[in-house]
Coordinates of C-alpha atoms and ligand atoms in Angstrom, one line a residue:
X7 CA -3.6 18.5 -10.5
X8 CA -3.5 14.6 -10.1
X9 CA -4.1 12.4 -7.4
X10 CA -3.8 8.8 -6.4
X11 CA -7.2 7.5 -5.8
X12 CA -8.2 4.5 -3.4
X13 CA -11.2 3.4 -6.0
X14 CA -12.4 0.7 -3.9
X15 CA -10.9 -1.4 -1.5
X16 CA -9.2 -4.3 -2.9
X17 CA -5.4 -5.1 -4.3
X18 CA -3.2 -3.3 -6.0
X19 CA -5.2 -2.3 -9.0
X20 CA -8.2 -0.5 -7.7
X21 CA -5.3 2.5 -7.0
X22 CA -5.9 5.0 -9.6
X23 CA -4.2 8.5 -10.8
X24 CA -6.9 11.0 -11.7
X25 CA -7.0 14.6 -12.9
X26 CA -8.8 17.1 -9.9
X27 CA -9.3 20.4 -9.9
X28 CA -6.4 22.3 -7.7
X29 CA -7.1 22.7 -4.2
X30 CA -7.5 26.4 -2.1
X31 CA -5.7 26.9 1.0
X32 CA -8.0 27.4 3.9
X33 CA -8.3 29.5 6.9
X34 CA -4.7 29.4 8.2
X35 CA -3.8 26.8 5.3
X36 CA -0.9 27.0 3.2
X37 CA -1.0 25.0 -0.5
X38 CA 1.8 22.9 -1.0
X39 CA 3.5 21.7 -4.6
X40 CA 4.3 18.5 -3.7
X41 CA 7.9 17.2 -4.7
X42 CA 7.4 14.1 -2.4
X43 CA 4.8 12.2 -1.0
X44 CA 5.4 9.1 2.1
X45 CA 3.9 5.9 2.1
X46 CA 3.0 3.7 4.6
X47 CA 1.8 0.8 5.8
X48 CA -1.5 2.3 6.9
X49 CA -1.7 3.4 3.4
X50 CA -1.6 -0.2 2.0
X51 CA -4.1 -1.3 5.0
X52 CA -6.5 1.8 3.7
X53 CA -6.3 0.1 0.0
X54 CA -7.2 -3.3 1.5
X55 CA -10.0 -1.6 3.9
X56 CA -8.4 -2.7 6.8
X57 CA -8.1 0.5 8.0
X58 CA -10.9 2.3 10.1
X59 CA -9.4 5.9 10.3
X60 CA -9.3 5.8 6.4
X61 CA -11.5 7.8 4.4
X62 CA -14.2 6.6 2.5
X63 CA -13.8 5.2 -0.9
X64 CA -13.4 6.5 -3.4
X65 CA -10.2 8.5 -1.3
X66 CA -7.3 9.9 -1.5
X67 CA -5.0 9.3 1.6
X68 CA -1.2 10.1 2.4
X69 CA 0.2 11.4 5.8
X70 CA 2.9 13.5 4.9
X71 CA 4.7 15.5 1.9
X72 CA 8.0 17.4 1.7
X73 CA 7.6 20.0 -1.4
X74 CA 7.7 24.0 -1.8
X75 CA 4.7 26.3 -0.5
X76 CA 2.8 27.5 -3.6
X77 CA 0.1 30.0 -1.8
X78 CA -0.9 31.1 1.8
X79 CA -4.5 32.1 3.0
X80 CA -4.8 35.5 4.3
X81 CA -4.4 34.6 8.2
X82 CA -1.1 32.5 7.1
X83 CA 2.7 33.2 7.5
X84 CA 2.8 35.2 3.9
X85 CA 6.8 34.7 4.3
X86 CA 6.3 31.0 3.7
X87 CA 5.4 31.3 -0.2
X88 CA 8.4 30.2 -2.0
X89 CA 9.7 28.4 0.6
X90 CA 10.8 24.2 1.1
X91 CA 8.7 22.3 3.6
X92 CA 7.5 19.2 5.2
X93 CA 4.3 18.6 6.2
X94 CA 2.4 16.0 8.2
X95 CA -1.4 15.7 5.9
X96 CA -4.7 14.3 7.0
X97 CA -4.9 12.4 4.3
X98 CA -5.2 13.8 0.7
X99 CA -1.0 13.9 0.2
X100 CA -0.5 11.5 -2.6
X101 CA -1.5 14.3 -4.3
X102 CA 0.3 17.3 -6.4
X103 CA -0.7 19.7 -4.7
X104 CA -2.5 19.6 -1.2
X105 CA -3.7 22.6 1.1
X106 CA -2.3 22.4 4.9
X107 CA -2.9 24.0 7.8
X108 CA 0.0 25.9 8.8
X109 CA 0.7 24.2 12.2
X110 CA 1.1 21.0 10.5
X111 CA 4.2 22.3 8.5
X112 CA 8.1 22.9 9.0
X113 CA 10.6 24.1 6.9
X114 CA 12.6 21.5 5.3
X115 CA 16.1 21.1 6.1
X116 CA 18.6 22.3 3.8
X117 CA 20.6 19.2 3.8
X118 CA 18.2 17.0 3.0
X119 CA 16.4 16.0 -0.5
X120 CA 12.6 16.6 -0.8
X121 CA 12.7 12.6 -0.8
X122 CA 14.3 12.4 2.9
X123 CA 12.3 15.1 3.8
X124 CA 9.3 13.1 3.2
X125 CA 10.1 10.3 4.8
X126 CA 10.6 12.2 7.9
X127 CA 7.0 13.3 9.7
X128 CA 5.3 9.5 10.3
X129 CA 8.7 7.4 10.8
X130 CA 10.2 9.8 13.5
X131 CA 7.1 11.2 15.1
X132 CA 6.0 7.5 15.9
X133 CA 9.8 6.3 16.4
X134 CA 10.0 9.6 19.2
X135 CA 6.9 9.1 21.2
X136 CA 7.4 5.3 21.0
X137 CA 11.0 5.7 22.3
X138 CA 11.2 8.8 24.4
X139 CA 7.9 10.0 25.4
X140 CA 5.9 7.3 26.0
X141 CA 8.4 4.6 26.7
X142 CA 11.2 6.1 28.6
X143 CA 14.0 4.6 27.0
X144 CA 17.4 5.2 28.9
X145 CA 21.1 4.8 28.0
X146 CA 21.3 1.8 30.3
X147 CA 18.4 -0.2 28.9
X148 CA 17.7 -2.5 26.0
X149 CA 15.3 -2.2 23.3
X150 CA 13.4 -4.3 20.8
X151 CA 12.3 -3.1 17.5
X152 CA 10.5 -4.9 15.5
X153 CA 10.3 -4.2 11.5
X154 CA 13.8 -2.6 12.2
X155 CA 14.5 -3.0 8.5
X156 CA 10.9 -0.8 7.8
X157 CA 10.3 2.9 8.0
X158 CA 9.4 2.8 11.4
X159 CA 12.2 0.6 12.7
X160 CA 15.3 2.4 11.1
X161 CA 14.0 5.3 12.4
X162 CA 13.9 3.7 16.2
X163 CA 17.0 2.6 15.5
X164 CA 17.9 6.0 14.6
X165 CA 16.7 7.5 18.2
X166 CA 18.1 4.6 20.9
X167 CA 21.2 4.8 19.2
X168 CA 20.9 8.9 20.2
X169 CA 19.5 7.6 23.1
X170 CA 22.8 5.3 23.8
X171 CA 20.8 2.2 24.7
X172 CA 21.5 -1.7 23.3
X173 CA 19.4 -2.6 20.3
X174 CA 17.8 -5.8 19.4
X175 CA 15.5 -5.8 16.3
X176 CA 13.9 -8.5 13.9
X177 CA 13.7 -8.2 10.0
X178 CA 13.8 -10.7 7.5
X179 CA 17.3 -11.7 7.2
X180 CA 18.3 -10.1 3.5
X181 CA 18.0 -6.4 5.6
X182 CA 20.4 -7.6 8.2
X183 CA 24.0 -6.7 7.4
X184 CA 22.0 -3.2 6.2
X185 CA 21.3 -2.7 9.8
X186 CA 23.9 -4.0 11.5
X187 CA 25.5 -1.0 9.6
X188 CA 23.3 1.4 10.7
X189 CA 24.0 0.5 14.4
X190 CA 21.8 -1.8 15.2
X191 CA 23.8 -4.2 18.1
X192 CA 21.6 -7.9 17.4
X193 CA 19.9 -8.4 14.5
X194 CA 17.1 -11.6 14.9
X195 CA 15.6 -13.4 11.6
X196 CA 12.1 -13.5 13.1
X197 CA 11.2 -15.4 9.5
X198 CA 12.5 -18.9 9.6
X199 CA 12.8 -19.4 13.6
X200 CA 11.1 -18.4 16.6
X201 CA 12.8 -14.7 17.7
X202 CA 11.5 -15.1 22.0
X203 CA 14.3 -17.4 22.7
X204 CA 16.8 -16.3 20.6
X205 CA 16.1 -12.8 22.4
X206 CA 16.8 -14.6 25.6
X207 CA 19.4 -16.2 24.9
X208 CA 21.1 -12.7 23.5
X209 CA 19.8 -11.6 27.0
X210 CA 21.0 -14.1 29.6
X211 CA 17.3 -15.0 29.7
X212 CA 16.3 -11.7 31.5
X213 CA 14.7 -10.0 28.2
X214 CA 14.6 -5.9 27.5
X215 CA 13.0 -3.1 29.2
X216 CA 11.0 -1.7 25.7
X217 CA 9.5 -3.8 23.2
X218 CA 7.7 -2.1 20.2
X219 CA 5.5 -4.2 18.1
X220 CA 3.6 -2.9 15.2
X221 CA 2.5 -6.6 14.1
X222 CA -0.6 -6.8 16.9
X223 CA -2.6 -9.9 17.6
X224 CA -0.8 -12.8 19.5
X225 CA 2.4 -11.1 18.7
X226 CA 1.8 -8.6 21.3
X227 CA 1.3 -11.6 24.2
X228 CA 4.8 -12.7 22.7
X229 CA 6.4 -9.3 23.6
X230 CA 5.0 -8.6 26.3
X231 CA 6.8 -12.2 27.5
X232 CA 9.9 -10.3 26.3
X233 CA 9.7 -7.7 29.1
X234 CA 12.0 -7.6 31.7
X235 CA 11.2 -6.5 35.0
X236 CA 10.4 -2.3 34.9
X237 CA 9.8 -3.3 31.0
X238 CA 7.3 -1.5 28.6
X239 CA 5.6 -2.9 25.7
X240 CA 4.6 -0.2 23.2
X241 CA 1.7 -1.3 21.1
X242 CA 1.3 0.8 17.3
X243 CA 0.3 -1.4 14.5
X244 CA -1.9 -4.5 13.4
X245 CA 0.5 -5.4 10.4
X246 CA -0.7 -9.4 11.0
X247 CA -4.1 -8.9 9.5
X248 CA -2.6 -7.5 6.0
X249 CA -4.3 -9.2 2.7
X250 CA -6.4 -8.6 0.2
X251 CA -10.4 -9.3 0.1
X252 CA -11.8 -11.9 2.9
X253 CA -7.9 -12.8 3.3
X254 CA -7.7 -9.9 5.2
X255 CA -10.8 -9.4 6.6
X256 CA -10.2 -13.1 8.4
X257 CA -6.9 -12.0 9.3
X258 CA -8.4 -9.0 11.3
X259 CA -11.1 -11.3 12.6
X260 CA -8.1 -13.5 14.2
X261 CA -5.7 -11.0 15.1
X262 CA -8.8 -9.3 17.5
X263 CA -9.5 -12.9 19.0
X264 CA -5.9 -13.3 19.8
X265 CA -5.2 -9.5 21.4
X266 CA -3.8 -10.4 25.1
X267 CA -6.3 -8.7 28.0
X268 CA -3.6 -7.5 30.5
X269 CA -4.3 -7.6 33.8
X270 CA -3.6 -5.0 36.2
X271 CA -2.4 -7.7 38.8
X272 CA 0.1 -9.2 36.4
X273 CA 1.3 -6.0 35.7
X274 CA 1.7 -4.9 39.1
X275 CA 3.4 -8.0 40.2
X276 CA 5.6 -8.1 37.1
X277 CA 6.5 -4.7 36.9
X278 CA 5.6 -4.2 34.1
X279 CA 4.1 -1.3 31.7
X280 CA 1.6 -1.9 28.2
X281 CA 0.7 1.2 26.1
X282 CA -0.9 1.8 23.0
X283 CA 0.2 5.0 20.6
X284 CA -1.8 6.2 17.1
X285 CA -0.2 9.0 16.0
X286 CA -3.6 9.4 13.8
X287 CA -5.2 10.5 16.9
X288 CA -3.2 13.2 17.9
X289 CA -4.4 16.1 15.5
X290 CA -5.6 18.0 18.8
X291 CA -2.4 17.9 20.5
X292 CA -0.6 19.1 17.5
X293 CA 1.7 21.4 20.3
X294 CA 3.4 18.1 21.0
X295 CA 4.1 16.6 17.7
X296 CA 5.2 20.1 16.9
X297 CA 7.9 20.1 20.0
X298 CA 8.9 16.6 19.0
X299 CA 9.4 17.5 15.4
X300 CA 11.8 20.3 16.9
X301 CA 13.8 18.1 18.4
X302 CA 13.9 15.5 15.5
X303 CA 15.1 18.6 12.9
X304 CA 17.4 19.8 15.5
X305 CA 18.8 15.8 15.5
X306 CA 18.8 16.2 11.3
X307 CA 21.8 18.9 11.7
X308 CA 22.7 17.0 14.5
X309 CA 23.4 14.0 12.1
X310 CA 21.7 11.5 14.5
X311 CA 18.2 11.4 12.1
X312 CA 19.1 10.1 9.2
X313 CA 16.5 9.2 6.9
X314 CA 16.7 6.7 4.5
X315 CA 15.0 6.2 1.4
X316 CA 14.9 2.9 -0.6
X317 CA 12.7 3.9 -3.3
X318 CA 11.1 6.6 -4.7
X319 CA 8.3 5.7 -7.3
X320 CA 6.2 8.2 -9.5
X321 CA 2.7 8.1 -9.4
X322 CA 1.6 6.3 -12.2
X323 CA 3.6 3.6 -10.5
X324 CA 1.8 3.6 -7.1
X325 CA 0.6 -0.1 -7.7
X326 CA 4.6 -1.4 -7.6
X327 CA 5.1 0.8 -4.8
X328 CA 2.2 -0.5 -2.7
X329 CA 3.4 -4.4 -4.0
X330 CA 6.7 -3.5 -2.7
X331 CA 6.1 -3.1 1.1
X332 CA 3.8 -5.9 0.7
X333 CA 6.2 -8.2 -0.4
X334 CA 8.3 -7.3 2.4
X335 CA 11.3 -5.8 0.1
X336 CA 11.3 -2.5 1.5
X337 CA 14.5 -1.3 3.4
X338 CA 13.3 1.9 4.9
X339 CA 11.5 4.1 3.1
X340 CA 8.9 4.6 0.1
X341 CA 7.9 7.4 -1.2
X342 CA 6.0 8.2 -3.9
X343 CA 7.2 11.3 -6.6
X344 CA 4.6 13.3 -8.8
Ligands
NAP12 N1 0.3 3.8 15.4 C1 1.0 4.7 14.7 O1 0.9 5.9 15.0 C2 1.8 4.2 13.6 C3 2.5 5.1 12.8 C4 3.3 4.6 11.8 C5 3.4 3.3 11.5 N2 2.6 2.4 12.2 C6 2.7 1.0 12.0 O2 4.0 0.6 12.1 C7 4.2 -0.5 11.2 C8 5.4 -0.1 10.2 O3 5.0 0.9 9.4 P1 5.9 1.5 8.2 O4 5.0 2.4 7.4 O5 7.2 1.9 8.8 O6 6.1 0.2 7.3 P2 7.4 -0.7 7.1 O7 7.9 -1.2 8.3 O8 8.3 0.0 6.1 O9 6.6 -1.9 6.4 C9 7.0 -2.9 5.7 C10 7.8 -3.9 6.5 O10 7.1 -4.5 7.6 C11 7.5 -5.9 7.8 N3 6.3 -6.6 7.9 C12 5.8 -7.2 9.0 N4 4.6 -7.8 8.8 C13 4.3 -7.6 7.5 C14 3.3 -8.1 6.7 N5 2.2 -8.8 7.1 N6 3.3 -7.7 5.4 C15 4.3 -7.0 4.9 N7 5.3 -6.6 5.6 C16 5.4 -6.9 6.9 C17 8.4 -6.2 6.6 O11 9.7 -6.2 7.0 P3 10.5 -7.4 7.6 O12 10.0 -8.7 7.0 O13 11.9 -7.2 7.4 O14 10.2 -7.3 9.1 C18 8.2 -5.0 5.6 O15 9.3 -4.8 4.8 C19 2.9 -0.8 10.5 O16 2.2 -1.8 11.2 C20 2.2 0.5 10.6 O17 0.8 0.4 10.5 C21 1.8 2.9 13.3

């Protein structure tokens, strides 16, 4: 089988595709042909060696697949051989073929392509705990997303629509009319102006009650001052510190200088709520991201989870799919095809 290979960290061409032998399910592992493979930002972030959870180089990452279960190991559901699935990976899916352990899979909807289905586990999973678990977004409140135009962000936008509650989100302006489309109420060019007091101003100065912010650094302080009272500021990324080589590597070095220290006091007397969410480090609580995948499939046939996919590049084309999201072009997803 081939894989794409992380090399070394670095740009674009240290990404390599490289014949492997074929991988054997494990214990309660099912082997999955891959027909579609996500990628994200924390993929790019891996290839620069920005990101700690990463594997060691020479690796292969990739969070999720959508493609057809090849083989099942004995203690497996035999009845899944043959059939279409998604799967969240831990690491390894940019791959064509990758062994999965059977919790970590779902059968794909019939509706959607093998491309949607890929672009479902990451985007939704982090959009749902962001949203609904963890920030307790009601039908009378206001939310800001950040990145709506990203993976992430459309599929946000996707569940406080559900959800019934106003939207505010920042992209670069080319994705706007896209999303006011999509639903999103206020779109903000975060780009060429500052988005706080436009926010405000699209408030009557009071703010929202969540903020998501996958940029990190300063830009959390910044969101956190976009909080009205009960607000929540949902922390999940550190998108500020992406760049190649010692670009990056400074970039980091800043963005950890700049992270606010919240005090409980403030909080208290503000009323206001902070929280941090990595879906990367939820592998033991995988009952959870199960139940919330339920509910996301169940919104598929619903028609309220709609993913959408940009682009789909094949392998041997990795390098223009990781330039791409760099270069801030993306609308929604891109995934990568063996
Ligand atoms: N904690 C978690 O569990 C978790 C899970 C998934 C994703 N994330 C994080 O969520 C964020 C979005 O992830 P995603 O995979 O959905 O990616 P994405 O949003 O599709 O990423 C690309 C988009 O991000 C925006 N962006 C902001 N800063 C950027 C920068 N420095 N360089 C390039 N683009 C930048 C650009 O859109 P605009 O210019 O239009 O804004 C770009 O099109 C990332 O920070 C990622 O690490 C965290």
């Amino acid at each position: 089988m081939r894989q794409i290979v992380i090399t070394r960290s670095g740009g674009v061409d240290v990404l390599d595709v490289q014949e492997k032998p074929d991988p054997v399910p494990g214990k309660r592992e099912v082997l999955v042909r891959v027909r579609a493979s996500g990628l994200n930002f924390a993929d790019i972030l891996a290839r620069q060696g920005l990101y700690p959870d990463a594997p060691k180089t020479p690796c292969v990452v990739g969070y999720e697949v959508a493609g057809v279960v090849e083989a099942a190991s004995e203690e497996a559901d035999q009845n899944l051989i043959g059939r279409p699935v998604l799967a969240l990976t831990r690491f390894g899916g940019q791959s064509d073929m990758v062994s999965v352990p059977v919790d970590q899979v779902s059968e794909k909807p019939e509706r959607l392509s093998f491309e949607e289905a890929a672009a479902i586990p990451v985007n939704y999973l982090t959009a749902y705990a962001l949203l609904v678990v963890m920030g307790s977004l009601k039908k009378e409140e206001s939310v800001l997303i950040h990145n709506a135009g990203g993976g992430v962000g459309l599929a946000a936008l996707d569940v406080a629509k559900h959800i019934g509650a106003t939207t505010y989100g920042t992209a670069s302006p080319s994705k706007h009319g896209f999303l006011k489309e999509r639903g999103l109420d206020h779109a903000i060019d975060y780009r060429s102006k500052d988005w706080l007091p436009v926010l405000k101003q699209l408030t009557n100065g009071r703010g929202v009650e969540l903020v998501i912010d996958p940029i990190g650094g300063a830009h959390w302080k910044k969101s956190y001052r976009a909080l009205r009272a009960t607000g929540r500021l949902g922390m999940f990324g550190i998108s500020t510190a992406s760049g190649d080589g010692l670009t990056g590597k400074w970039r980091m070095l800043k963005a950890f200088f700049q992270t606010p220290k919240f005090s409980p006091f403030s909080l208290l007397n503000r009323n206001r709520g902070v929280f941090g969410l990595n879906l990367g480090h939820l592998w033991n609580e995988i009952d959870k991201s199960r139940e919330w995948m339920r509910v996301i499939l169940d919104g598929v046939e619903e028609g309220w989870v709609r993913p959408y996919v940009d682009k789909a590049f094949p392998f041997d084309r990795v390098a223009e799919a990781h330039s791409y999201i760099e270069s801030r072009k993306n609308t929604g997803k891109v995934v990568l095809t063996p």
